[in-house]
Coordinates of N, CA and C in Angstrom, one line a residue:
M5 N 214.8 185.7 172.8 CA 214.5 185.0 171.6 C 215.7 184.1 171.3
L6 N 216.9 184.6 171.5 CA 218.1 183.7 171.2 C 218.1 182.5 172.2
E7 N 217.8 182.7 173.4 CA 217.7 181.6 174.3 C 216.7 180.6 173.9
Q8 N 215.5 181.1 173.5 CA 214.5 180.1 173.1 C 214.8 179.3 171.9
T9 N 215.8 179.7 171.1 CA 216.2 178.9 169.9 C 217.5 178.1 170.2
G10 N 217.9 178.1 171.5 CA 219.0 177.2 171.9 C 220.3 177.8 172.0
F11 N 220.5 179.1 171.8 CA 221.7 179.8 172.0 C 222.1 180.0 173.4
V12 N 223.4 179.9 173.8 CA 223.9 180.1 175.1 C 225.0 181.1 175.1
D13 N 225.5 181.5 176.2 CA 226.6 182.5 176.3 C 226.3 183.7 175.5
I14 N 225.1 184.3 175.7 CA 224.7 185.5 174.9 C 225.3 186.7 175.4
V15 N 225.9 187.5 174.5 CA 226.4 188.8 174.9 C 225.9 189.9 174.0
V16 N 225.4 191.0 174.6 CA 224.8 192.1 173.8 C 225.9 193.2 173.9
G17 N 226.3 193.7 172.7 CA 227.3 194.8 172.7 C 226.7 196.1 173.0
P18 N 227.5 197.2 173.1 CA 227.0 198.5 173.3 C 226.2 199.1 172.2
A19 N 225.4 200.1 172.5 CA 224.7 200.8 171.4 C 225.7 201.5 170.4
V20 N 225.3 201.4 169.1 CA 226.2 202.0 168.1 C 225.3 202.8 167.2
D21 N 225.8 204.0 166.8 CA 225.1 204.9 165.9 C 225.2 204.3 164.5
T22 N 224.2 203.6 164.0 CA 224.3 202.9 162.7 C 223.7 203.8 161.6
F23 N 223.1 205.0 162.0 CA 222.4 205.8 161.0 C 223.1 207.1 160.7
G24 N 224.2 207.3 161.4 CA 225.0 208.6 161.2 C 225.3 208.8 159.7
G25 N 224.9 209.9 159.1 CA 225.1 210.2 157.7 C 224.1 209.6 156.8
A26 N 223.2 208.8 157.3 CA 222.2 208.2 156.3 C 221.0 209.1 156.1
S27 N 220.3 208.8 155.1 CA 219.1 209.6 154.8 C 218.0 209.6 155.9
G28 N 218.0 208.5 156.7 CA 217.0 208.4 157.8 C 217.5 208.8 159.1
E29 N 218.7 209.5 159.1 CA 219.3 209.8 160.4 C 218.4 210.6 161.3
D30 N 217.7 211.6 160.8 CA 216.7 212.4 161.6 C 215.7 211.6 162.3
N31 N 215.1 210.6 161.6 CA 214.1 209.7 162.1 C 214.7 208.8 163.2
A32 N 215.9 208.3 162.9 CA 216.6 207.5 163.9 C 216.8 208.2 165.2
R33 N 217.2 209.5 165.1 CA 217.5 210.3 166.3 C 216.2 210.6 167.0
T34 N 215.1 210.9 166.3 CA 213.8 211.1 166.9 C 213.3 210.0 167.8
F35 N 213.5 208.7 167.3 CA 213.1 207.6 168.0 C 214.2 206.8 168.7
A36 N 215.4 207.5 168.9 CA 216.5 206.9 169.6 C 216.9 205.5 169.2
V37 N 217.0 205.3 167.9 CA 217.3 204.0 167.2 C 218.8 203.9 167.2
S38 N 219.3 202.7 167.6 CA 220.7 202.4 167.5 C 220.8 200.9 167.3
G39 N 222.0 200.5 166.9 CA 222.3 199.1 166.6 C 223.0 198.5 167.7
H40 N 222.9 197.2 167.8 CA 223.6 196.4 168.8 C 224.2 195.1 168.2
A41 N 225.4 194.8 168.5 CA 225.9 193.5 168.1 C 225.6 192.4 169.1
F42 N 225.3 191.3 168.6 CA 225.0 190.1 169.4 C 226.0 189.0 169.2
L43 N 226.5 188.4 170.3 CA 227.4 187.3 170.1 C 226.8 186.1 171.0
A44 N 226.7 184.9 170.4 CA 226.2 183.8 171.1 C 226.7 182.5 170.4
R45 N 226.5 181.4 171.1 CA 226.9 180.2 170.5 C 225.8 179.2 170.7
K46 N 225.7 178.2 169.8 CA 224.8 177.2 169.9 C 225.5 175.8 170.2
P47 N 225.2 175.2 171.3 CA 226.0 174.1 171.7 C 225.8 172.9 170.6
A48 N 226.8 172.1 170.5 CA 226.8 171.0 169.5 C 225.8 170.0 169.9

């Protein structure tokens, strides 16, 4: 999707536990949900 909107040099970071200690932590673990950082740039 990022490439389709014109972004280049796309980098996807490692999986991060974004639900640790949250009320939905059990559900996140059940479905193996994690967060990822994205870095990209859009040419001028």
